[in-house]
mmCIF file of C-alpha atoms in Angstrom:
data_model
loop_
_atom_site.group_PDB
_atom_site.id
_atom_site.type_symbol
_atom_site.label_atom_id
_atom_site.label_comp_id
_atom_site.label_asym_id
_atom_site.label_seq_id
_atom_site.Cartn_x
_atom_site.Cartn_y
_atom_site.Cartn_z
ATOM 1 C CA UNK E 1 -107.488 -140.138 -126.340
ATOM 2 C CA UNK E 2 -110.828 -141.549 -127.579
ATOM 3 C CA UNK E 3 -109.072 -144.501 -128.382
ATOM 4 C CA UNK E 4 -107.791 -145.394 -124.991
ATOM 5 C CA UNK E 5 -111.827 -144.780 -123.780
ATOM 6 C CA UNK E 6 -112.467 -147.508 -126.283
ATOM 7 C CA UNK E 7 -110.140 -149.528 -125.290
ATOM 8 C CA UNK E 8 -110.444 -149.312 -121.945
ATOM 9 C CA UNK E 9 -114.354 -149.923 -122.537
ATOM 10 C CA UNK E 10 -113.147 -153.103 -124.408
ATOM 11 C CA UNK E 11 -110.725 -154.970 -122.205
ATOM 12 C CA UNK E 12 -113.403 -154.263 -118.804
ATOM 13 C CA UNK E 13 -116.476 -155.836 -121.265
ATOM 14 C CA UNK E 14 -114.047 -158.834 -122.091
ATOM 15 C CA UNK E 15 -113.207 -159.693 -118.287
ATOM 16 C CA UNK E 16 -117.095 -159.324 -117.465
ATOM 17 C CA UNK E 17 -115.714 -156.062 -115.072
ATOM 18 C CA UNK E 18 -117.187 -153.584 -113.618
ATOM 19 C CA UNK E 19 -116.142 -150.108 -113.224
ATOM 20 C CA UNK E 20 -116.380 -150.455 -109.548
ATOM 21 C CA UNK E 21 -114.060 -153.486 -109.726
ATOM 22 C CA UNK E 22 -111.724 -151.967 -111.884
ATOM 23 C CA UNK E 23 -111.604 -149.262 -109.474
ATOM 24 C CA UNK E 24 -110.539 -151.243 -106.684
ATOM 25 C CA UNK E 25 -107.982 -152.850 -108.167
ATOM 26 C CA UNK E 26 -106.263 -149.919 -109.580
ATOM 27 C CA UNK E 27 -107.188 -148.185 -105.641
ATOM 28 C CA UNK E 28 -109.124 -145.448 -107.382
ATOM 29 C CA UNK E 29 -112.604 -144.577 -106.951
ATOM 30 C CA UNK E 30 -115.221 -145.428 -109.440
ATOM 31 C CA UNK E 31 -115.813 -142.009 -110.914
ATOM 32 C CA UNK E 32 -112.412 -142.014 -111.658
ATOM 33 C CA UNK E 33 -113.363 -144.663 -114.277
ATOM 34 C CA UNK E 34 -116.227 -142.964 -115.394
ATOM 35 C CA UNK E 35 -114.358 -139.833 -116.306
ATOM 36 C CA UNK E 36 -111.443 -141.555 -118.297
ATOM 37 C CA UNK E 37 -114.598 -143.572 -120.034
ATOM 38 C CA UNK E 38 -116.106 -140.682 -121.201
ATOM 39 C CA UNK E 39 -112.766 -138.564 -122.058
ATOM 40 C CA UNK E 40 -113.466 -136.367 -118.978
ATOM 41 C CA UNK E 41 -109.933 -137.009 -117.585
ATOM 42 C CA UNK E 42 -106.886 -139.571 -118.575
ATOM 43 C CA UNK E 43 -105.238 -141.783 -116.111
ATOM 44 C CA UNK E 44 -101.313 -141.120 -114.625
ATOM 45 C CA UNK E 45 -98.808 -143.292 -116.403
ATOM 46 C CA UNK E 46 -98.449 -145.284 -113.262
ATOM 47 C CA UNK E 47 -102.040 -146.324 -113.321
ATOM 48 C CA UNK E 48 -101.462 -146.709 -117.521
ATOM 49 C CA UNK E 49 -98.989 -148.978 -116.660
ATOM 50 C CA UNK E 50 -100.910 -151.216 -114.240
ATOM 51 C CA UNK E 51 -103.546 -151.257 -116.947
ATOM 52 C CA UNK E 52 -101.551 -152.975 -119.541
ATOM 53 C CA UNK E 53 -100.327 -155.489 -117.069
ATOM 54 C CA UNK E 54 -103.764 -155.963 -115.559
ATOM 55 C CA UNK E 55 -105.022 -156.922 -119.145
ATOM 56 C CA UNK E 56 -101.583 -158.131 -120.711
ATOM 57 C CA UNK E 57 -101.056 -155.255 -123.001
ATOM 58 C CA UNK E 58 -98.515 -152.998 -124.480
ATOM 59 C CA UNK E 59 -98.750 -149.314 -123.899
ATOM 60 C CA UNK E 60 -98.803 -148.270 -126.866
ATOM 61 C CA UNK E 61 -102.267 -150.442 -127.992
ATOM 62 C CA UNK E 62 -103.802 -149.154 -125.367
ATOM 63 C CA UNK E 63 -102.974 -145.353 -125.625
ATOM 64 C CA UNK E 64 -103.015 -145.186 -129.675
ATOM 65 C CA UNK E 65 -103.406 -148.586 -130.821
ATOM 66 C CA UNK E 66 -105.950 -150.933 -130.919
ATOM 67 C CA UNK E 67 -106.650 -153.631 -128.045
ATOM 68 C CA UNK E 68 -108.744 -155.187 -130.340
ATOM 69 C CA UNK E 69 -105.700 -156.130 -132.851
ATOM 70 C CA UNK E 70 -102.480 -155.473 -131.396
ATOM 71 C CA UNK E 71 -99.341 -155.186 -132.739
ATOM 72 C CA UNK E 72 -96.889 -157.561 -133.452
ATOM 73 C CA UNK E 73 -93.674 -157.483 -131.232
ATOM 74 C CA UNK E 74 -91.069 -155.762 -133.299
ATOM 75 C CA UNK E 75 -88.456 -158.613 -133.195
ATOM 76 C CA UNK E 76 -91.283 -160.761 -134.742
ATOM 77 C CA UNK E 77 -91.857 -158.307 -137.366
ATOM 78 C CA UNK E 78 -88.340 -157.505 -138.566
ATOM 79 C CA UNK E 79 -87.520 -160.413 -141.044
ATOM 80 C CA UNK E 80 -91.304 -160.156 -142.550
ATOM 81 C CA UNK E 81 -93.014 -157.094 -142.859
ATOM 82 C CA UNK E 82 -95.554 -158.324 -145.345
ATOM 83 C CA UNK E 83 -96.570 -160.241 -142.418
ATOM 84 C CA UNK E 84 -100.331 -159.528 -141.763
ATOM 85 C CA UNK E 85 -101.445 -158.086 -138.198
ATOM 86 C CA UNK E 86 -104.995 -158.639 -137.978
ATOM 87 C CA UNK E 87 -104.351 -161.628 -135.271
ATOM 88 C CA UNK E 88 -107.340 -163.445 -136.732
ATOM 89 C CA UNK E 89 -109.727 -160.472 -137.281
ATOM 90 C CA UNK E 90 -110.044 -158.379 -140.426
ATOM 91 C CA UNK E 91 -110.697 -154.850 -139.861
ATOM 92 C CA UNK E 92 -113.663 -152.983 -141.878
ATOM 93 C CA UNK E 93 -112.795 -151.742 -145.188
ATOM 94 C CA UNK E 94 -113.632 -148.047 -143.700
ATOM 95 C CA UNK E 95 -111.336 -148.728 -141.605
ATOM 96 C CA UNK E 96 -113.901 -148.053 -138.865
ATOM 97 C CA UNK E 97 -114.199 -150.439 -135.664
ATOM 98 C CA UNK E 98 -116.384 -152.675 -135.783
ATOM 99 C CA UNK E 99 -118.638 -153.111 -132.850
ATOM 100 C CA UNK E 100 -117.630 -154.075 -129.211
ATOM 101 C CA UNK E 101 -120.176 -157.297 -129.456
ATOM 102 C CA UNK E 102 -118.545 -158.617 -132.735
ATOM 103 C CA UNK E 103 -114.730 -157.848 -131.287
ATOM 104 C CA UNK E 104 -115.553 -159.693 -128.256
ATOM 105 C CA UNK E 105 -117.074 -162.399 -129.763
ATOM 106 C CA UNK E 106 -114.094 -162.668 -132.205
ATOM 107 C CA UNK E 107 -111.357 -162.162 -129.011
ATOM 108 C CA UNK E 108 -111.591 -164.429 -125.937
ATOM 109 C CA UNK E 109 -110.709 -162.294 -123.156
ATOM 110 C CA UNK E 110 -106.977 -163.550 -121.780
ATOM 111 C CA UNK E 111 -106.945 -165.536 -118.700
ATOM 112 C CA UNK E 112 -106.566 -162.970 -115.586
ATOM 113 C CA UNK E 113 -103.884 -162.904 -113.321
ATOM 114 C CA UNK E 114 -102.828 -162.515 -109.726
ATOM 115 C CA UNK E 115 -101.227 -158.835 -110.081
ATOM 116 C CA UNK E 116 -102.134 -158.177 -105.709
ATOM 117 C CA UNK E 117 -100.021 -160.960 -104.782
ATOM 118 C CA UNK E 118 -103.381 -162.343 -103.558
ATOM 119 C CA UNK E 119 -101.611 -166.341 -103.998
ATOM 120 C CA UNK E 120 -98.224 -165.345 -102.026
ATOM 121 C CA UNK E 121 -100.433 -163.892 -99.062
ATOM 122 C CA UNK E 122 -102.624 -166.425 -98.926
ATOM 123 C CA UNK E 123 -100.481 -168.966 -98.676
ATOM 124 C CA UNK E 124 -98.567 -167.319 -96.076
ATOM 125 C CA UNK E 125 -101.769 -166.570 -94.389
ATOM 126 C CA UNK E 126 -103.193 -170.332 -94.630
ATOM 127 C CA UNK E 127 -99.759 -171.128 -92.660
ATOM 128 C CA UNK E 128 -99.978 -168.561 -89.745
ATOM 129 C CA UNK E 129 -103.404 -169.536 -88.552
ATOM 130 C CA UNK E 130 -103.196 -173.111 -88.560
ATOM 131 C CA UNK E 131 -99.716 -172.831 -86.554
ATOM 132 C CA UNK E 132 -101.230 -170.208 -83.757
ATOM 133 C CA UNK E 133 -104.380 -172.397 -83.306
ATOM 134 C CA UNK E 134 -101.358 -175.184 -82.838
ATOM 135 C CA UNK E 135 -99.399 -173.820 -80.436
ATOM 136 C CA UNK E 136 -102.339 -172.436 -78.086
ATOM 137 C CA UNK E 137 -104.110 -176.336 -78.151
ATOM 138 C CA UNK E 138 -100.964 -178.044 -77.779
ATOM 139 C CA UNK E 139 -99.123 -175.458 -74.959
ATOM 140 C CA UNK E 140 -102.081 -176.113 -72.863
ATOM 141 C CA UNK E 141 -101.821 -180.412 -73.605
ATOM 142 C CA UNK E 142 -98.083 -179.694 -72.376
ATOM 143 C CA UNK E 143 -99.316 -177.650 -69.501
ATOM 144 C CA UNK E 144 -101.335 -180.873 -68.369
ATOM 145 C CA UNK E 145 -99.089 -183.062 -67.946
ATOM 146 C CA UNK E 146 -97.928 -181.048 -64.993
ATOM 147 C CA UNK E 147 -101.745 -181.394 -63.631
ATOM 148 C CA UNK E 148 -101.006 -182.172 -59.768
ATOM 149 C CA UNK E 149 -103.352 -185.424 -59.723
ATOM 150 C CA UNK E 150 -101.394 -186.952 -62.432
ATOM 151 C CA UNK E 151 -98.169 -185.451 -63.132
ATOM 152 C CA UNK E 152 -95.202 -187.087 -64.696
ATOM 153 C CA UNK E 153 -92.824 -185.167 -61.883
ATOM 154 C CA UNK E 154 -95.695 -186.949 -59.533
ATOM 155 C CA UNK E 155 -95.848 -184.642 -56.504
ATOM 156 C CA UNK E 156 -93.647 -181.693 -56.968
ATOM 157 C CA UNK E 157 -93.877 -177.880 -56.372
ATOM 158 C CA UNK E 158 -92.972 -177.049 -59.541
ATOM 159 C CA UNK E 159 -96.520 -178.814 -61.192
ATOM 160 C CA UNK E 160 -98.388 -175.742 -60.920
ATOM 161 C CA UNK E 161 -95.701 -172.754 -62.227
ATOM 162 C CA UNK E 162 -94.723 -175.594 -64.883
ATOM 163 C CA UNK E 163 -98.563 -175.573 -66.161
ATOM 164 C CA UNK E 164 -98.919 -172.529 -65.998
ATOM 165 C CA UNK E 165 -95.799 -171.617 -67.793
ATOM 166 C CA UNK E 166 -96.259 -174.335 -70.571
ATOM 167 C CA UNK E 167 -99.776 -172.774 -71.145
ATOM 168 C CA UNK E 168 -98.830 -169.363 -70.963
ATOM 169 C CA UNK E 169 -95.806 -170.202 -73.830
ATOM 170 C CA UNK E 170 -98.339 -171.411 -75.987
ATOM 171 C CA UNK E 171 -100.652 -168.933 -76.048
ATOM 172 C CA UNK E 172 -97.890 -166.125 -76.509
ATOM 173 C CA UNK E 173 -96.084 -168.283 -79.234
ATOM 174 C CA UNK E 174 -99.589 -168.949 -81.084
ATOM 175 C CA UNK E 175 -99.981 -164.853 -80.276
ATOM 176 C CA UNK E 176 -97.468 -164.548 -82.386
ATOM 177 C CA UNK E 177 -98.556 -166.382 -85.645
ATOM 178 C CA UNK E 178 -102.566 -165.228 -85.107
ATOM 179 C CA UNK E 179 -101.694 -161.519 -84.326
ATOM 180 C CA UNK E 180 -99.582 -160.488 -87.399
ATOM 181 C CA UNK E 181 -101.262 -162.583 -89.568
ATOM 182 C CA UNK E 182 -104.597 -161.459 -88.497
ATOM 183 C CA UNK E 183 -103.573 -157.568 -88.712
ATOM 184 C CA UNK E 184 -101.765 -158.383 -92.373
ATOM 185 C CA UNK E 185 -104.749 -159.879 -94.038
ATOM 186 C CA UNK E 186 -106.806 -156.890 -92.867
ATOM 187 C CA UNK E 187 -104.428 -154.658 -94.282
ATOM 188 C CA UNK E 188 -104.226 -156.531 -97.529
ATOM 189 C CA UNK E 189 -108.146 -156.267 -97.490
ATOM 190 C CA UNK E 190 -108.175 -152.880 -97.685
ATOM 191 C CA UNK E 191 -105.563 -152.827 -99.806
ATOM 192 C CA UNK E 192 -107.025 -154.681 -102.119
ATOM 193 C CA UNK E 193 -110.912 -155.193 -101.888
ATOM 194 C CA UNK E 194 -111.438 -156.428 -104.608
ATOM 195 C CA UNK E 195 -108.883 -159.960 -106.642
ATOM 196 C CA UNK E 196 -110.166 -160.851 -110.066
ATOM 197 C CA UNK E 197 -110.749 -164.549 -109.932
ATOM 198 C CA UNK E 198 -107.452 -166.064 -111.552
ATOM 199 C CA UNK E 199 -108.288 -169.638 -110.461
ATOM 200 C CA UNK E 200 -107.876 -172.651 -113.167
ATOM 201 C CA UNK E 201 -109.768 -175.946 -112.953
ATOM 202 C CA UNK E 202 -106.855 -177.436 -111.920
ATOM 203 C CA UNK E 203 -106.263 -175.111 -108.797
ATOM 204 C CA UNK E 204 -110.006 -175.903 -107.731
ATOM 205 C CA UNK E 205 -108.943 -179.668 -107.683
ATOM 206 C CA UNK E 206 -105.696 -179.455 -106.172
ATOM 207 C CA UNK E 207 -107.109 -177.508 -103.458
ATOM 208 C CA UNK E 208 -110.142 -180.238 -102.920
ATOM 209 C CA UNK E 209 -107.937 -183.028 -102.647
ATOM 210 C CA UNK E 210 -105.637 -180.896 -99.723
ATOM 211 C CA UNK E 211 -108.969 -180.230 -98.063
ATOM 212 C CA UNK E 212 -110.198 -184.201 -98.155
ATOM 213 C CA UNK E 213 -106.776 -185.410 -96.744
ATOM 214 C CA UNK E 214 -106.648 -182.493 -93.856
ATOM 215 C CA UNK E 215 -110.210 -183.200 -93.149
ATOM 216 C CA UNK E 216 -109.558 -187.206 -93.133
ATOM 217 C CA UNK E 217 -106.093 -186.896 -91.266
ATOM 218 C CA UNK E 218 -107.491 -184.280 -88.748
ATOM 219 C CA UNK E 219 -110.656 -185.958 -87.256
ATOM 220 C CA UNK E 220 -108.498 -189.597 -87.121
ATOM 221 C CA UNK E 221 -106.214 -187.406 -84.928
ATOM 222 C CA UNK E 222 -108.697 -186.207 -82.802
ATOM 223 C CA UNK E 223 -110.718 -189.550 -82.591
ATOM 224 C CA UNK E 224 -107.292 -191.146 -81.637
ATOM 225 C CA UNK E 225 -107.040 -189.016 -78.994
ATOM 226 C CA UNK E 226 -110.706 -189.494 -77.559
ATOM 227 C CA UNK E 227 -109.483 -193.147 -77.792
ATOM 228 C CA UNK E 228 -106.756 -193.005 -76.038
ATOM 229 C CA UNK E 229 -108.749 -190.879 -73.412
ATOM 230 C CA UNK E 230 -111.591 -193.442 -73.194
ATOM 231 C CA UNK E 231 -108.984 -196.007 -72.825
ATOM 232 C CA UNK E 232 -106.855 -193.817 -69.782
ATOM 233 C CA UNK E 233 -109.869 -193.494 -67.970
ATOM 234 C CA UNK E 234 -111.233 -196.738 -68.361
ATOM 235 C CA UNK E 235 -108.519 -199.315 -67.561
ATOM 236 C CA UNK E 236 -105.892 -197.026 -65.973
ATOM 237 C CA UNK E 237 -108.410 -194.340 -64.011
ATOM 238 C CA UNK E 238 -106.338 -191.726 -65.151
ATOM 239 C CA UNK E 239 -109.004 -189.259 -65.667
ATOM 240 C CA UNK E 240 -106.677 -186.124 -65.532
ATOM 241 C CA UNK E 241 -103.648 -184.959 -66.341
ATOM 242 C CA UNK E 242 -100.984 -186.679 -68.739
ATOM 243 C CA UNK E 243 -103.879 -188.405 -70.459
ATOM 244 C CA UNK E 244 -105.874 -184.825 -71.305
ATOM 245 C CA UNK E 245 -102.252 -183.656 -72.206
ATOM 246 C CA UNK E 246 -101.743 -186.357 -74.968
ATOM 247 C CA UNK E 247 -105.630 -185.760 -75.762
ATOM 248 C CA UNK E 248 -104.930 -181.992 -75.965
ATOM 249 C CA UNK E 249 -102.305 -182.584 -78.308
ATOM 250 C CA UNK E 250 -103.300 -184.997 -80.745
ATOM 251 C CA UNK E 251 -106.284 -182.225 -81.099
ATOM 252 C CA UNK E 252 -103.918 -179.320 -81.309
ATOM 253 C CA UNK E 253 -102.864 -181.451 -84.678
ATOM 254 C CA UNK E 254 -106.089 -182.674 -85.796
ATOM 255 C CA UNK E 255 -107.490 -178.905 -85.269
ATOM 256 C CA UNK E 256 -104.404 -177.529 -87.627
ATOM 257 C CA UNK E 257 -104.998 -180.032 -90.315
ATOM 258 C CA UNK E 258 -108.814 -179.315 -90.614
ATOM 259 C CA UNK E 259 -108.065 -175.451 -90.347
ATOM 260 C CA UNK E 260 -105.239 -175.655 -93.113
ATOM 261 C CA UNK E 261 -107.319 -177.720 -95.703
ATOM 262 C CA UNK E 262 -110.430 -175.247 -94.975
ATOM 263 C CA UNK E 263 -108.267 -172.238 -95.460
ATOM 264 C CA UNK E 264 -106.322 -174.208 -98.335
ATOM 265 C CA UNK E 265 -109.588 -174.555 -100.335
ATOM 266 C CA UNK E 266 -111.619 -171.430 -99.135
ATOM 267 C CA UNK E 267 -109.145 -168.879 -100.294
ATOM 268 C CA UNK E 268 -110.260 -170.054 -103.905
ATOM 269 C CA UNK E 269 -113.592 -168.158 -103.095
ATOM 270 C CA UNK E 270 -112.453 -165.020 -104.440
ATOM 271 C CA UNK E 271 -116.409 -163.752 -104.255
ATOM 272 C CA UNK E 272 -116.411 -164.342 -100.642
ATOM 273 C CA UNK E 273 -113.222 -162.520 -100.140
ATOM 274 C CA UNK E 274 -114.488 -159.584 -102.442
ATOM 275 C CA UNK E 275 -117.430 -159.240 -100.343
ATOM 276 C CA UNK E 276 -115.299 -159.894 -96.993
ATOM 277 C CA UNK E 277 -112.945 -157.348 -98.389
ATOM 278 C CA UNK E 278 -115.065 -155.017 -99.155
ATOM 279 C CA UNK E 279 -116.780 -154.899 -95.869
ATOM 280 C CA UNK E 280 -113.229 -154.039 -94.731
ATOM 281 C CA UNK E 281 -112.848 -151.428 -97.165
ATOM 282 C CA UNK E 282 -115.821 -149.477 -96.091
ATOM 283 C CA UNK E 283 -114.646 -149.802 -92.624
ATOM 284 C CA UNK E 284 -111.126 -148.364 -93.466
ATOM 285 C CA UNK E 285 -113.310 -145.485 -95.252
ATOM 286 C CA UNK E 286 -115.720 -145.036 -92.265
ATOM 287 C CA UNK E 287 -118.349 -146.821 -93.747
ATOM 288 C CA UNK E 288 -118.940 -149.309 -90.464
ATOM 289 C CA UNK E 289 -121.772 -151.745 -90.887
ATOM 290 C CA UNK E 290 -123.645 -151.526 -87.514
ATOM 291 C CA UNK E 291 -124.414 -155.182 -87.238
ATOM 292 C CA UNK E 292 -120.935 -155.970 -88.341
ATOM 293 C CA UNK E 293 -119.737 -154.068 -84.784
ATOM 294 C CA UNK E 294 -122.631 -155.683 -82.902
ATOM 295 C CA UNK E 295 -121.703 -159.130 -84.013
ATOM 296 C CA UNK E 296 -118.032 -157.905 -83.085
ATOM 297 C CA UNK E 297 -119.235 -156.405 -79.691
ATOM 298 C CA UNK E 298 -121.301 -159.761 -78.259
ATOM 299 C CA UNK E 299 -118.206 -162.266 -79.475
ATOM 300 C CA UNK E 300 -115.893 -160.357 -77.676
ATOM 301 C CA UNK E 301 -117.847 -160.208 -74.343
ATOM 302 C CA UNK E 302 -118.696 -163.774 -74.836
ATOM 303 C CA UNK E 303 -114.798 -165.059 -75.370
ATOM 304 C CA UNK E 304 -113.966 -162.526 -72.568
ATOM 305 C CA UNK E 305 -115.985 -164.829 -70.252
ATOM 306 C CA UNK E 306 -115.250 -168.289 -71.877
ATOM 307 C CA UNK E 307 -111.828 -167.017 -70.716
ATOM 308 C CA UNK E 308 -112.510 -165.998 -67.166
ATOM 309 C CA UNK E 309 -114.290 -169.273 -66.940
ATOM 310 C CA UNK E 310 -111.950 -171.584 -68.228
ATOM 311 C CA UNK E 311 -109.050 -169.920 -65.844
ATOM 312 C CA UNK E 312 -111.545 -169.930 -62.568
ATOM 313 C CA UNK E 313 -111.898 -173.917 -63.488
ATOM 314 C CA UNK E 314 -108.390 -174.491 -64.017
ATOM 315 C CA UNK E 315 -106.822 -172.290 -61.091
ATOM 316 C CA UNK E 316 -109.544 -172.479 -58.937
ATOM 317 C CA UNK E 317 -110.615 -176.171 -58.303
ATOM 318 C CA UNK E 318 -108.769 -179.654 -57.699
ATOM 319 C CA UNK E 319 -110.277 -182.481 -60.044
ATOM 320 C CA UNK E 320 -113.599 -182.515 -61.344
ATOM 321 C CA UNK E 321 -114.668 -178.977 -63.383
ATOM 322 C CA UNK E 322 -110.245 -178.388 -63.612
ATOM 323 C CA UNK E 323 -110.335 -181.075 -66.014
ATOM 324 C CA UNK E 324 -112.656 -179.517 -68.576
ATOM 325 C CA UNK E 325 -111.783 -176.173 -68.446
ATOM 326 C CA UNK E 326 -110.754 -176.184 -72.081
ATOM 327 C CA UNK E 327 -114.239 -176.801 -72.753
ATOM 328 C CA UNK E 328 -115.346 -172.914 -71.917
ATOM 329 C CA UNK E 329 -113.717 -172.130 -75.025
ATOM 330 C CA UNK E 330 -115.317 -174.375 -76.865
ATOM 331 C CA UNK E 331 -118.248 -173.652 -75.869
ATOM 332 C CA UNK E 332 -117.725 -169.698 -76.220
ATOM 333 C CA UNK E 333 -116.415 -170.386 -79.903
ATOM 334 C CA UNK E 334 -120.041 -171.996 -80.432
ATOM 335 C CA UNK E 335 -121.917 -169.232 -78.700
ATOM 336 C CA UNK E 336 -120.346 -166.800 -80.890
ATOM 337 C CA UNK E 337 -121.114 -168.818 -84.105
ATOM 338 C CA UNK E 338 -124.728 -168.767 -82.827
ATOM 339 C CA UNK E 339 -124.890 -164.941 -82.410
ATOM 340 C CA UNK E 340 -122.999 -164.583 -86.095
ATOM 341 C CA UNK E 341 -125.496 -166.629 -87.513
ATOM 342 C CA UNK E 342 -128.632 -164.108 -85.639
ATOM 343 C CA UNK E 343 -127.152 -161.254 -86.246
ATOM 344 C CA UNK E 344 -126.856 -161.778 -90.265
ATOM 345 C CA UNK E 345 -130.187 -163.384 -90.329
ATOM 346 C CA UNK E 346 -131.878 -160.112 -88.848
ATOM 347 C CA UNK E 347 -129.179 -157.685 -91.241
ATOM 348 C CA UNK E 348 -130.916 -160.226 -94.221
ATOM 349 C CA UNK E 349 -134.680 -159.515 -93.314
ATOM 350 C CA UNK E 350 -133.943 -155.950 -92.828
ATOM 351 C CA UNK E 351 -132.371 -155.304 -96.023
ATOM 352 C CA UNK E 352 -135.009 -157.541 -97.631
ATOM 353 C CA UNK E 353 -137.329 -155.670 -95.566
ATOM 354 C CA UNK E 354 -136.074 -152.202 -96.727
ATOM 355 C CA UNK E 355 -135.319 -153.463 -100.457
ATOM 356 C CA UNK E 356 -139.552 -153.910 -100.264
ATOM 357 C CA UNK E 357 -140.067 -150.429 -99.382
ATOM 358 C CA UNK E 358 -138.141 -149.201 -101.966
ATOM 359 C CA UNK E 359 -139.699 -151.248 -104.966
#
């Protein structure tokens, strides 16, 4: 047994990893570490084997063996047996180990990898958002071509249920992506609060050059569309409806683009996520943060009234305010940014604040 504490000791001090951390990735609590460290208790063979294929090892080198020098694969070994097995280190003539420094200095640690599934979700999740944020823009640009002042039926009964049902078809389709996808990243959060970073050079450039052509392609989309707005209202005096429809569109795409390449390039940030994730893990445990459900509390209120706002404009006036009713969300989404911003600059001076008492 004291060899898998020494091993184990040696494959978390090559990865730079915590105990904590390796906790949460093998979803046990840190003590639990602590005691197979210092040969209190020994792991089950399910958490042995996500061990080995955390750290790329065989069982039996981390049980009985040596992490340090493993051994060869047997079909290697067959034809040659006088084949040495030091793999570039030569063991102490007492046969003792040397220390954890000099086998660390004399074995790079192994390049992690993505064991959670953390790439397939995110990918997945990078999708879903973009396409919900779509369909609710670009179901309420459909809605307005309907608008009664400039509708492509021109004066019909149907302008208002056909807005209204356009809109409504929008929001439940983009329901549909934001909901589940919202609910399954949560539940991959607590799942998995903390993702050793597993991210190459190459991954980190990839993911810049998505975010510079989303970002570029997005805001000519939208800047099209304020054209083409300027241009409606200018020389045709079309102030509402088809023209805020094509607007509301051309947004609905820009918006998507810009969201993708953000979400493209932030879910590289695996120390934001741990700390995002971990927030979520101490929820799931009970562990709320207060300002966490403040912040949650005054966003909700505010969107609540962005959206009574924005219907009142659009159901409840001809021309003028109907027109911009799209902007109370806007201007909600902003609002709430503000109060985020507060409410972590007050939780940062009070820890700071506390942190000072205690030294």
């Amino acid at each position: 047994m004291s060899n898998f504490k020494t091993n184990l000791q040696y494959l978390r001090a090559q990865r730079n990893m915590t105990q904590e951390q390796l906790a949460m990735l093998l979803g046990v609590s840190r003590q639990a570490i602590s005691k197979w460290e210092s040969e209190k208790a020994y792991p089950e063979m399910d958490k042995l084997l996500v061990i080995c294929d955390l750290f790329d090892v065989t069982l039996d080198d981390l049980v009985i063996g040596d992490v340090a020098q493993p051994r060869r694969n047997a079909s290697r070994t067959q034809g040659n047996t006088d084949e040495p097995e030091d793999m570039g280190m030569v063991p102490p003539a007492d046969g003792a180990r040397p220390p954890l420094v000099a086998m660390l200095q004399q074995n790079p640690a192994p390049l992690p990898r993505d064991i959670t599934g953390y790439e397939a979700h995110m990918r997945s999740f990078d999708a879903k958002i973009p396409a919900g944020i779509f369909a609710i823009v670009f179901g309420v640009g459909a809605g307005m071509f309907f608008d009664s002042d400039n509708s492509i039926l021109g004066l019909s009964p149907l302008n208002d249920f056909l807005m209204f049902l356009c809109i409504v078809l929008g929001v439940i389709i983009g329901l549909v992506f934001l909901v589940p996808a919202g609910l399954g990243h949560s539940a991959f959060m607590r799942s998995h609060p903390y993702v050793e970073d597993f991210y190459t050079e190459h991954d980190h450039a990839e993911a810049r050059r998505t975010l510079t052509v989303a970002l570029i392609g997005g805001i000519g989309l939208i800047l099209i569309g304020l054209a083409q707005l300027i241009f409606t209202t200018e020389y045709l005096h079309a102030e509402d409806g088809w023209p805020v429809g094509v607007f509301l569109m051309l947004v609905a795409c820009g918006v998507a683009s810009i969201v993708y390449g953000g979400l493209h390039f932030g879910r590289l940030n695996l120390a934001g996520y741990n700390k995002t994730a971990e927030q979520e893990y101490r929820e799931a445990k009970g562990l709320t943060d207060s300002y966490e459900m403040v912040n949650g509390a005054i966003c909700g209120t505010i969107m609540m009234v962005a959206t009574i706002v924005g219907l009142t404009m659009l159901f409840g006036f001809d021309g003028g305010p109907r027109g911009l009713f799209w902007l109370s969300w806007v201007i909600g989404g902003l609002l709430c940014g503000i109060s985020s911003v507060i409410i972590e600059a007050v939780k940062a001076s009070h820890i700071k604040r506390d942190d000072d008492i205690i030294v």
